[in-house]
mmCIF file with all atom_site columns, C-alpha atoms in Angstrom:
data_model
loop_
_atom_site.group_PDB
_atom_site.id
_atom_site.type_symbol
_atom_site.label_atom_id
_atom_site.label_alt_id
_atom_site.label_comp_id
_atom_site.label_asym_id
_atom_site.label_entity_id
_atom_site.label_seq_id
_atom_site.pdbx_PDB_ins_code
_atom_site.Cartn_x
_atom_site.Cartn_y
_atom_site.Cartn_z
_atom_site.occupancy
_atom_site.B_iso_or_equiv
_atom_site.pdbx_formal_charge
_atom_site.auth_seq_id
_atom_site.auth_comp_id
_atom_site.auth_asym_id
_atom_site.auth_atom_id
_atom_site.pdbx_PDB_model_num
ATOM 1   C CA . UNK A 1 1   ? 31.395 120.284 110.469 1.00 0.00 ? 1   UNK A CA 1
ATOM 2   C CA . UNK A 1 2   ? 31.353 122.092 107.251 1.00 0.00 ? 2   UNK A CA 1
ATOM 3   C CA . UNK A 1 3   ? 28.209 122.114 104.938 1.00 0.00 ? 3   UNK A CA 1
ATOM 4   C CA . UNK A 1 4   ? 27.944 121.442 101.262 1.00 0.00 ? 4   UNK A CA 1
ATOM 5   C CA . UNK A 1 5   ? 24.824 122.757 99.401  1.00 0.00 ? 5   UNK A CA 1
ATOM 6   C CA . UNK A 1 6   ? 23.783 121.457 96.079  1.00 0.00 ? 6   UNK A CA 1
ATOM 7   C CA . UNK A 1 7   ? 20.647 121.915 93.415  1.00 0.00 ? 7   UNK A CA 1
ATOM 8   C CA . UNK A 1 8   ? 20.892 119.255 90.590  1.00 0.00 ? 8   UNK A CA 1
ATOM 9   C CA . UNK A 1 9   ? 18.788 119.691 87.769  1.00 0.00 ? 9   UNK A CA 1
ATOM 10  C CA . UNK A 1 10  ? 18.212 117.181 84.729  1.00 0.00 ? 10  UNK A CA 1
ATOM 11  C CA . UNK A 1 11  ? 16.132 119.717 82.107  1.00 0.00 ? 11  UNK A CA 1
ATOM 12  C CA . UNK A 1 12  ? 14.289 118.325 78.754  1.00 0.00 ? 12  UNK A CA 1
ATOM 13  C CA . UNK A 1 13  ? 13.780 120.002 75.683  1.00 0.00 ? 13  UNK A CA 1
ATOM 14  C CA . UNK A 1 14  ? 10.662 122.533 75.197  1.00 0.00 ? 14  UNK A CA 1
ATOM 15  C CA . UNK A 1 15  ? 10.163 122.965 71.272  1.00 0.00 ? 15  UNK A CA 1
ATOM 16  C CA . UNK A 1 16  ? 13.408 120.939 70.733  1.00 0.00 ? 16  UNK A CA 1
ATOM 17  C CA . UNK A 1 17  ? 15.613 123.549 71.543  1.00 0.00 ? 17  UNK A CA 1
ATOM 18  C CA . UNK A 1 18  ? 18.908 122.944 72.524  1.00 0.00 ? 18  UNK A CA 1
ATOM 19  C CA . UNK A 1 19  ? 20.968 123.848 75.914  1.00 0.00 ? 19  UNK A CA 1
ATOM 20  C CA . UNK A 1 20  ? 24.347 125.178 76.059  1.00 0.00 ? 20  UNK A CA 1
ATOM 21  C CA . UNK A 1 21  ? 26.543 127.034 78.400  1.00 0.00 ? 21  UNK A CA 1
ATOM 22  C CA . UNK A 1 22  ? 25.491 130.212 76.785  1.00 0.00 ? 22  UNK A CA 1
ATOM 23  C CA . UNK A 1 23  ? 22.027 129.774 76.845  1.00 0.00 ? 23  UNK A CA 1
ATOM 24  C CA . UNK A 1 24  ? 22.083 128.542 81.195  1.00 0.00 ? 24  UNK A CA 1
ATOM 25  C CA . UNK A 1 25  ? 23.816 131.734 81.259  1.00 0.00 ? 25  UNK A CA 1
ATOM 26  C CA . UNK A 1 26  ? 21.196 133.614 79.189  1.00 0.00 ? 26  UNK A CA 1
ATOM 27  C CA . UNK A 1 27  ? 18.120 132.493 81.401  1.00 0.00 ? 27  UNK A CA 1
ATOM 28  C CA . UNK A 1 28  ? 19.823 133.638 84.399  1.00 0.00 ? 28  UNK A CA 1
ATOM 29  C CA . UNK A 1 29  ? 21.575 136.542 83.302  1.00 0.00 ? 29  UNK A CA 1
ATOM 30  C CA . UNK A 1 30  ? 17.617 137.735 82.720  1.00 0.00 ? 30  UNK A CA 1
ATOM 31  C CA . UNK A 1 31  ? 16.576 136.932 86.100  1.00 0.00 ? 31  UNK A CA 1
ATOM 32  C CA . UNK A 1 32  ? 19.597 139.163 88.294  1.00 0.00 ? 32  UNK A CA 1
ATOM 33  C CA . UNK A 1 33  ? 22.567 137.154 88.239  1.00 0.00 ? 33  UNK A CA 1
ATOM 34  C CA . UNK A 1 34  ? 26.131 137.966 86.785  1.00 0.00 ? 34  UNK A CA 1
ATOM 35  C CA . UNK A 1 35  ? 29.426 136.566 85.963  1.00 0.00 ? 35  UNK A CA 1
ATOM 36  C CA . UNK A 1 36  ? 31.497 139.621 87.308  1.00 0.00 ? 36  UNK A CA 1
ATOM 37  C CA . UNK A 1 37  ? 32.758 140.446 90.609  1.00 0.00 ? 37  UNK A CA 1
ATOM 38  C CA . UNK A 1 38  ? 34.378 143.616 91.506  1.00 0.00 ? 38  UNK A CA 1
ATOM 39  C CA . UNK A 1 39  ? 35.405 142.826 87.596  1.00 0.00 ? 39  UNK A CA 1
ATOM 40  C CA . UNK A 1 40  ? 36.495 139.256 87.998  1.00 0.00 ? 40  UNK A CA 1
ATOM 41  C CA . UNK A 1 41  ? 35.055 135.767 86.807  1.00 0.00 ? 41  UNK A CA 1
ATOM 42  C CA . UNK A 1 42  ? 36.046 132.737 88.144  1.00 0.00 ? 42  UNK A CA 1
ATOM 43  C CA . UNK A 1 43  ? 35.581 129.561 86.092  1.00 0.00 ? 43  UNK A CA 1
ATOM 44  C CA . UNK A 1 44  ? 37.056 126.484 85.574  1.00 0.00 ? 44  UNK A CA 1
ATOM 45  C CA . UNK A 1 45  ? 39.917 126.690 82.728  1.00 0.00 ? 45  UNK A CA 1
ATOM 46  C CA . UNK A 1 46  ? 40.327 124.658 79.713  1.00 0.00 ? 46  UNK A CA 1
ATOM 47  C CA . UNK A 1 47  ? 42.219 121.172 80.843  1.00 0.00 ? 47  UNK A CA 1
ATOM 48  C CA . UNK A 1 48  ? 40.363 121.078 83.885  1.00 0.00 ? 48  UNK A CA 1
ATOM 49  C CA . UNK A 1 49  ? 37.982 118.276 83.609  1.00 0.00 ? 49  UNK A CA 1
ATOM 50  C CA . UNK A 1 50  ? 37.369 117.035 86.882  1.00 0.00 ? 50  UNK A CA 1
ATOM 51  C CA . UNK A 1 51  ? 39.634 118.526 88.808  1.00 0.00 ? 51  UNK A CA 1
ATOM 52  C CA . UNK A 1 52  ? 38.490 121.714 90.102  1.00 0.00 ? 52  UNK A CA 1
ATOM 53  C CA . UNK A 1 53  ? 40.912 123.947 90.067  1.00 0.00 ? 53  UNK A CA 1
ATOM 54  C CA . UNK A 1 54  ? 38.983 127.399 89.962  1.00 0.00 ? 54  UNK A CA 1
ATOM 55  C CA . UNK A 1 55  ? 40.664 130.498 88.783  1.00 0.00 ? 55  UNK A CA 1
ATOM 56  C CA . UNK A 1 56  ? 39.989 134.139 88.910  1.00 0.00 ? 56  UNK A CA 1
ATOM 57  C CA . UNK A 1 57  ? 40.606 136.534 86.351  1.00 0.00 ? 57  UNK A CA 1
ATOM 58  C CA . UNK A 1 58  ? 39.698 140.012 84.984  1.00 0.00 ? 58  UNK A CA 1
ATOM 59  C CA . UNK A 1 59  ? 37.676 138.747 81.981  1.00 0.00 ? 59  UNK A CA 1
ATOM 60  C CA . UNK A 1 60  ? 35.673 140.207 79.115  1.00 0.00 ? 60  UNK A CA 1
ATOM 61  C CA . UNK A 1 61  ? 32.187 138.506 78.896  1.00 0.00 ? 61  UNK A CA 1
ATOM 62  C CA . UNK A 1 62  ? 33.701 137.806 74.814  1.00 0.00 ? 62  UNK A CA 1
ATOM 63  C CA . UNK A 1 63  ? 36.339 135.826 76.572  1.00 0.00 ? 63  UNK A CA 1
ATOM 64  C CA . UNK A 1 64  ? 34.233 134.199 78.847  1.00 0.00 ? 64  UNK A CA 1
ATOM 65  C CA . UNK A 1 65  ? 31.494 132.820 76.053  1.00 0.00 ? 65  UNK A CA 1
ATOM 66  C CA . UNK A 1 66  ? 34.825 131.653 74.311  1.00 0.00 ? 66  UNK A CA 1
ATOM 67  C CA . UNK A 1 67  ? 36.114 129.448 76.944  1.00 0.00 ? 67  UNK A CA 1
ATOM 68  C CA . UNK A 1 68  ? 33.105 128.289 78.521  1.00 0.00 ? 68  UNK A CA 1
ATOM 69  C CA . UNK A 1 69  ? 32.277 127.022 74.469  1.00 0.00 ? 69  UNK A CA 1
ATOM 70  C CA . UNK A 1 70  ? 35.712 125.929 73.776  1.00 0.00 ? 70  UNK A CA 1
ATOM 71  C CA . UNK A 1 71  ? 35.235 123.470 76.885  1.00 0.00 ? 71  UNK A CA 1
ATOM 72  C CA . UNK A 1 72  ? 31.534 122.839 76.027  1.00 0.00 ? 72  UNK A CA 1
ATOM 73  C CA . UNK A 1 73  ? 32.614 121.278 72.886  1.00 0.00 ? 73  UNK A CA 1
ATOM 74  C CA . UNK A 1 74  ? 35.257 119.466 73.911  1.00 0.00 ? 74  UNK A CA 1
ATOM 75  C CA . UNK A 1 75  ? 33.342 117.868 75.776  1.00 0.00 ? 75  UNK A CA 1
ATOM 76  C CA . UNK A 1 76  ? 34.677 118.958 79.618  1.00 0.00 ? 76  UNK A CA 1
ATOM 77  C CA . UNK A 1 77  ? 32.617 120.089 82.588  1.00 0.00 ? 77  UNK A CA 1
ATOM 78  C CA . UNK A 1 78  ? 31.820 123.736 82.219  1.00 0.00 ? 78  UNK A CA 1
ATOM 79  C CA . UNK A 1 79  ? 32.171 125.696 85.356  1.00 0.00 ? 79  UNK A CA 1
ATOM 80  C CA . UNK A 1 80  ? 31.440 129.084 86.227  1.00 0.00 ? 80  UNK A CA 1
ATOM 81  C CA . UNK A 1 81  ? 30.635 131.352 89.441  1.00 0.00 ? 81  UNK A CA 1
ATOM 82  C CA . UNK A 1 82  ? 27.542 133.248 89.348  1.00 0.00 ? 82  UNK A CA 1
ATOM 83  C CA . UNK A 1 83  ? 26.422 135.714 92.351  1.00 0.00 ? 83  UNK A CA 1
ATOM 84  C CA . UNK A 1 84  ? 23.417 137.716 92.369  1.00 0.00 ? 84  UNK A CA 1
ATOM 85  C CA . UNK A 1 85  ? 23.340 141.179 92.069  1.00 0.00 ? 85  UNK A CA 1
ATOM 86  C CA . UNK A 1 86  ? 21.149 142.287 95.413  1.00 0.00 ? 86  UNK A CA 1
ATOM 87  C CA . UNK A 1 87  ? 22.785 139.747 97.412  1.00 0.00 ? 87  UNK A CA 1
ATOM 88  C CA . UNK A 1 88  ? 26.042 138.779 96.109  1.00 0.00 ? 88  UNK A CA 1
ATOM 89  C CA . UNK A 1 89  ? 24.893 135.220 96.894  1.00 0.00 ? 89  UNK A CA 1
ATOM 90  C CA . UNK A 1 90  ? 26.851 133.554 94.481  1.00 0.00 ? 90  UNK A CA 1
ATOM 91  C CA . UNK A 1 91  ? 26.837 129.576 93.164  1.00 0.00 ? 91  UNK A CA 1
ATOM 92  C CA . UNK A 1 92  ? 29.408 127.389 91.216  1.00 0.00 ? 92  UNK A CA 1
ATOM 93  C CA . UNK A 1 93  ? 27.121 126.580 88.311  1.00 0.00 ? 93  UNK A CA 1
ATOM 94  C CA . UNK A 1 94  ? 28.229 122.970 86.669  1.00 0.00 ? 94  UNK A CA 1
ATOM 95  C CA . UNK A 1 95  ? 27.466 122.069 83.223  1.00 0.00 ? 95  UNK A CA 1
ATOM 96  C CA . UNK A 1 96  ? 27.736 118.684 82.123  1.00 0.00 ? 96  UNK A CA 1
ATOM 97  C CA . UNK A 1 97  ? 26.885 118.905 78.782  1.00 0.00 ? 97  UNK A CA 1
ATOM 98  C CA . UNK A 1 98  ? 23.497 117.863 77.736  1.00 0.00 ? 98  UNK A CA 1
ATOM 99  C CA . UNK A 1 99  ? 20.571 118.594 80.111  1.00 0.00 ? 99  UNK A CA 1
ATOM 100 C CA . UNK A 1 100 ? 22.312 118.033 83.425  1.00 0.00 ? 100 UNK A CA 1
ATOM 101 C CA . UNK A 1 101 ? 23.627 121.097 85.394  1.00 0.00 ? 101 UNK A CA 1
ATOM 102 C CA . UNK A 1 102 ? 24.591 121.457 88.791  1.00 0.00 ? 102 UNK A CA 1
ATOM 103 C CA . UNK A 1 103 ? 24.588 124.017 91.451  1.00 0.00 ? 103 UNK A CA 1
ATOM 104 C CA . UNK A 1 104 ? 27.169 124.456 94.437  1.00 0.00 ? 104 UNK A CA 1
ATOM 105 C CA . UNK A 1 105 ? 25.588 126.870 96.857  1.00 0.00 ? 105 UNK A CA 1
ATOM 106 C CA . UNK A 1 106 ? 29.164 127.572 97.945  1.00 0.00 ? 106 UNK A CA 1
ATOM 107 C CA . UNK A 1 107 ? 29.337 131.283 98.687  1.00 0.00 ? 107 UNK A CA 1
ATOM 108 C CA . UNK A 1 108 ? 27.411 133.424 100.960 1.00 0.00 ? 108 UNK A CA 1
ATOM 109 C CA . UNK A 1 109 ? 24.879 131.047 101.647 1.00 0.00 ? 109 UNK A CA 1
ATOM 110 C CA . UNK A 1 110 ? 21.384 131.580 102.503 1.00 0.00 ? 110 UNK A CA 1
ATOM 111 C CA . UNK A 1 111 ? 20.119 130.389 105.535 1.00 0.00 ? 111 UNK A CA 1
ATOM 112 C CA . UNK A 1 112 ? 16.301 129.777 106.162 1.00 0.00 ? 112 UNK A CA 1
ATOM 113 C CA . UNK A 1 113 ? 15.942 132.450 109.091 1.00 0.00 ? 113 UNK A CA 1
ATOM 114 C CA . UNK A 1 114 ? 12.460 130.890 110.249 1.00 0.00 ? 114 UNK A CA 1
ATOM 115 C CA . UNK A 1 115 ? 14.029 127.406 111.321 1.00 0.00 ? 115 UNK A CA 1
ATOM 116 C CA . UNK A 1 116 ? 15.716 128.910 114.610 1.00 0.00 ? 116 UNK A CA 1
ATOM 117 C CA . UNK A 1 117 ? 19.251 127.138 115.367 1.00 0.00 ? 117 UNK A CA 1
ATOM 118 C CA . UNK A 1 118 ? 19.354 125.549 112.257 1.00 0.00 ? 118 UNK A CA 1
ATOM 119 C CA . UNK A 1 119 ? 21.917 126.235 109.136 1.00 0.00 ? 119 UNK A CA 1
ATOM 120 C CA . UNK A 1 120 ? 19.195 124.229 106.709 1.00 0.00 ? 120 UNK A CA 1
ATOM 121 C CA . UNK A 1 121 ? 19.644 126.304 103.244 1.00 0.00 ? 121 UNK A CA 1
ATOM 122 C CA . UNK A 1 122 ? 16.633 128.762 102.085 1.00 0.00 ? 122 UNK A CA 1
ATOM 123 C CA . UNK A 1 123 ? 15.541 126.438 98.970  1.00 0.00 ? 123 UNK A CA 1
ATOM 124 C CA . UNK A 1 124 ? 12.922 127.851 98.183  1.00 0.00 ? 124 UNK A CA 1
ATOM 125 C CA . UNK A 1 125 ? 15.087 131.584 97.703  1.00 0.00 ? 125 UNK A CA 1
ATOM 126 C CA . UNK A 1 126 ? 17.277 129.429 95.417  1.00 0.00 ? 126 UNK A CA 1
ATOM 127 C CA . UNK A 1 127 ? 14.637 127.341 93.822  1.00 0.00 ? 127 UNK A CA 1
ATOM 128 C CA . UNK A 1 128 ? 13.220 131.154 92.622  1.00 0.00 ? 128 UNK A CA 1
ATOM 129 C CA . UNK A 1 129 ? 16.254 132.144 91.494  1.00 0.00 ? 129 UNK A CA 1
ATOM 130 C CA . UNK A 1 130 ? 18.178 129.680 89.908  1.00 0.00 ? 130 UNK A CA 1
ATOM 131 C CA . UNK A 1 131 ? 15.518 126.621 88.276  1.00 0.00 ? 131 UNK A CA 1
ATOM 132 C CA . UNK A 1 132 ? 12.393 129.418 88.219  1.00 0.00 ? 132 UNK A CA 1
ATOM 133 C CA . UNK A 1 133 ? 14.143 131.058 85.021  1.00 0.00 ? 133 UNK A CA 1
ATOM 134 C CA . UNK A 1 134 ? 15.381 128.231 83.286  1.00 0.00 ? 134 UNK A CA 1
ATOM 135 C CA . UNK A 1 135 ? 12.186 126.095 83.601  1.00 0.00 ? 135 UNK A CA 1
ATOM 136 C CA . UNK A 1 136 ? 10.470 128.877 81.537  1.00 0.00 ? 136 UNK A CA 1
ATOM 137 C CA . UNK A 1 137 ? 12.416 127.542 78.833  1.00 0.00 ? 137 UNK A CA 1
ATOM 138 C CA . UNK A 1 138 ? 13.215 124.299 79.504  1.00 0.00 ? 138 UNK A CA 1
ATOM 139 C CA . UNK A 1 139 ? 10.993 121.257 81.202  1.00 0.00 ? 139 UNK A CA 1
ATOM 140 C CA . UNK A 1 140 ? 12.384 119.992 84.312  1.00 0.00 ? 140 UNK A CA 1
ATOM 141 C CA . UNK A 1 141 ? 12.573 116.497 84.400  1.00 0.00 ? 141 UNK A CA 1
ATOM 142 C CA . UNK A 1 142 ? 14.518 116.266 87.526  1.00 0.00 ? 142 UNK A CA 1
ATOM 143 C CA . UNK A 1 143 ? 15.660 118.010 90.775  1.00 0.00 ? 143 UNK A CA 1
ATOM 144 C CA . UNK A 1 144 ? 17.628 116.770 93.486  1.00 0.00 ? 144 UNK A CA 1
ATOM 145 C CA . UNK A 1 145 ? 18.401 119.437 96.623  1.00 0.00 ? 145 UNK A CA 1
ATOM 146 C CA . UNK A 1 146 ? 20.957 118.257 98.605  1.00 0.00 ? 146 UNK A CA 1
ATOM 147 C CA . UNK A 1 147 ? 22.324 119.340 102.413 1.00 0.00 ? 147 UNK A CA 1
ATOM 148 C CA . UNK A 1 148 ? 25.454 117.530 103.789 1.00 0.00 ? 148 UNK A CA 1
ATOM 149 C CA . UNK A 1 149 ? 26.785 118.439 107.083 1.00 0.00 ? 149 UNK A CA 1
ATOM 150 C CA . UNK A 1 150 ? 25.134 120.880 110.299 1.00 0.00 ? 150 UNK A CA 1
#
């Protein structure tokens, strides 16, 4: 049976700031992650709302921050692979507009090694990584980690 890995996250304002795209991307671009691998991004293109159609191409991180905002403001889920650069863990990160993002662990997942027999995700590896850096900016209001299948 296949697994599916998520993180949800429902973040507040700190200071009334506002979250985007760019600024997700920001917090974790600080803490080790990138958009690029072996010179590709894959994202969701503008028109896909819902249906999740990923593509891959060679992109320019200008290019990128122009989609990703193009879709932002038109209002359609923003999606975007991110892997990190020790590991080459990566995650489809979702953005929903507002505070609400979500996070596929999709591709070379982490395992928790201690649980023997088990494929039960590392969360707290991911919890470091991925709502650590963006609660330093942002309070978390909510956070639902979820583990479908054996």
């Amino acid at each position: 049976m296949a697994i599916s890995t998520s993180i949800d996250l429902k973040l507040t304002s700190k200071e009334k700031k506002e979250l985007s795209i760019k600024q997700v991307l920001e917090c974790l671009f600080k803490d080790n992650w990138t958009i690029h691998n072996n010179g590709n991004v894959i994202y969701l293109p503008i028109g896909d709302d819902g249906d999740y159609n990923w593509i891959s191409e060679i992109l320019h991180i200008n290019d990128v921050n122009d989609i990703l905002s193009f879709k932002e403001a038109k209002n359609e889920t923003v999606g975007i692979v991110l892997f990190e650069k020790s590991s080459l863990i990566g995650v489809q990160l979702l953005y929903f507009g507002g505070y609400d993002i979500s996070f596929n662990l999709s591709i070379n997942t982490l395992y928790n090694k201690t649980l023997i027999n088990t494929r039960i995700i590392d969360a707290n590896w991911y919890l470091e990584r991925l709502v650590a850096p963006l609660i330093k900016e942002y309070y978390l209001e909510g956070l639902c980690i979820q583990q479908l299948g054996s």
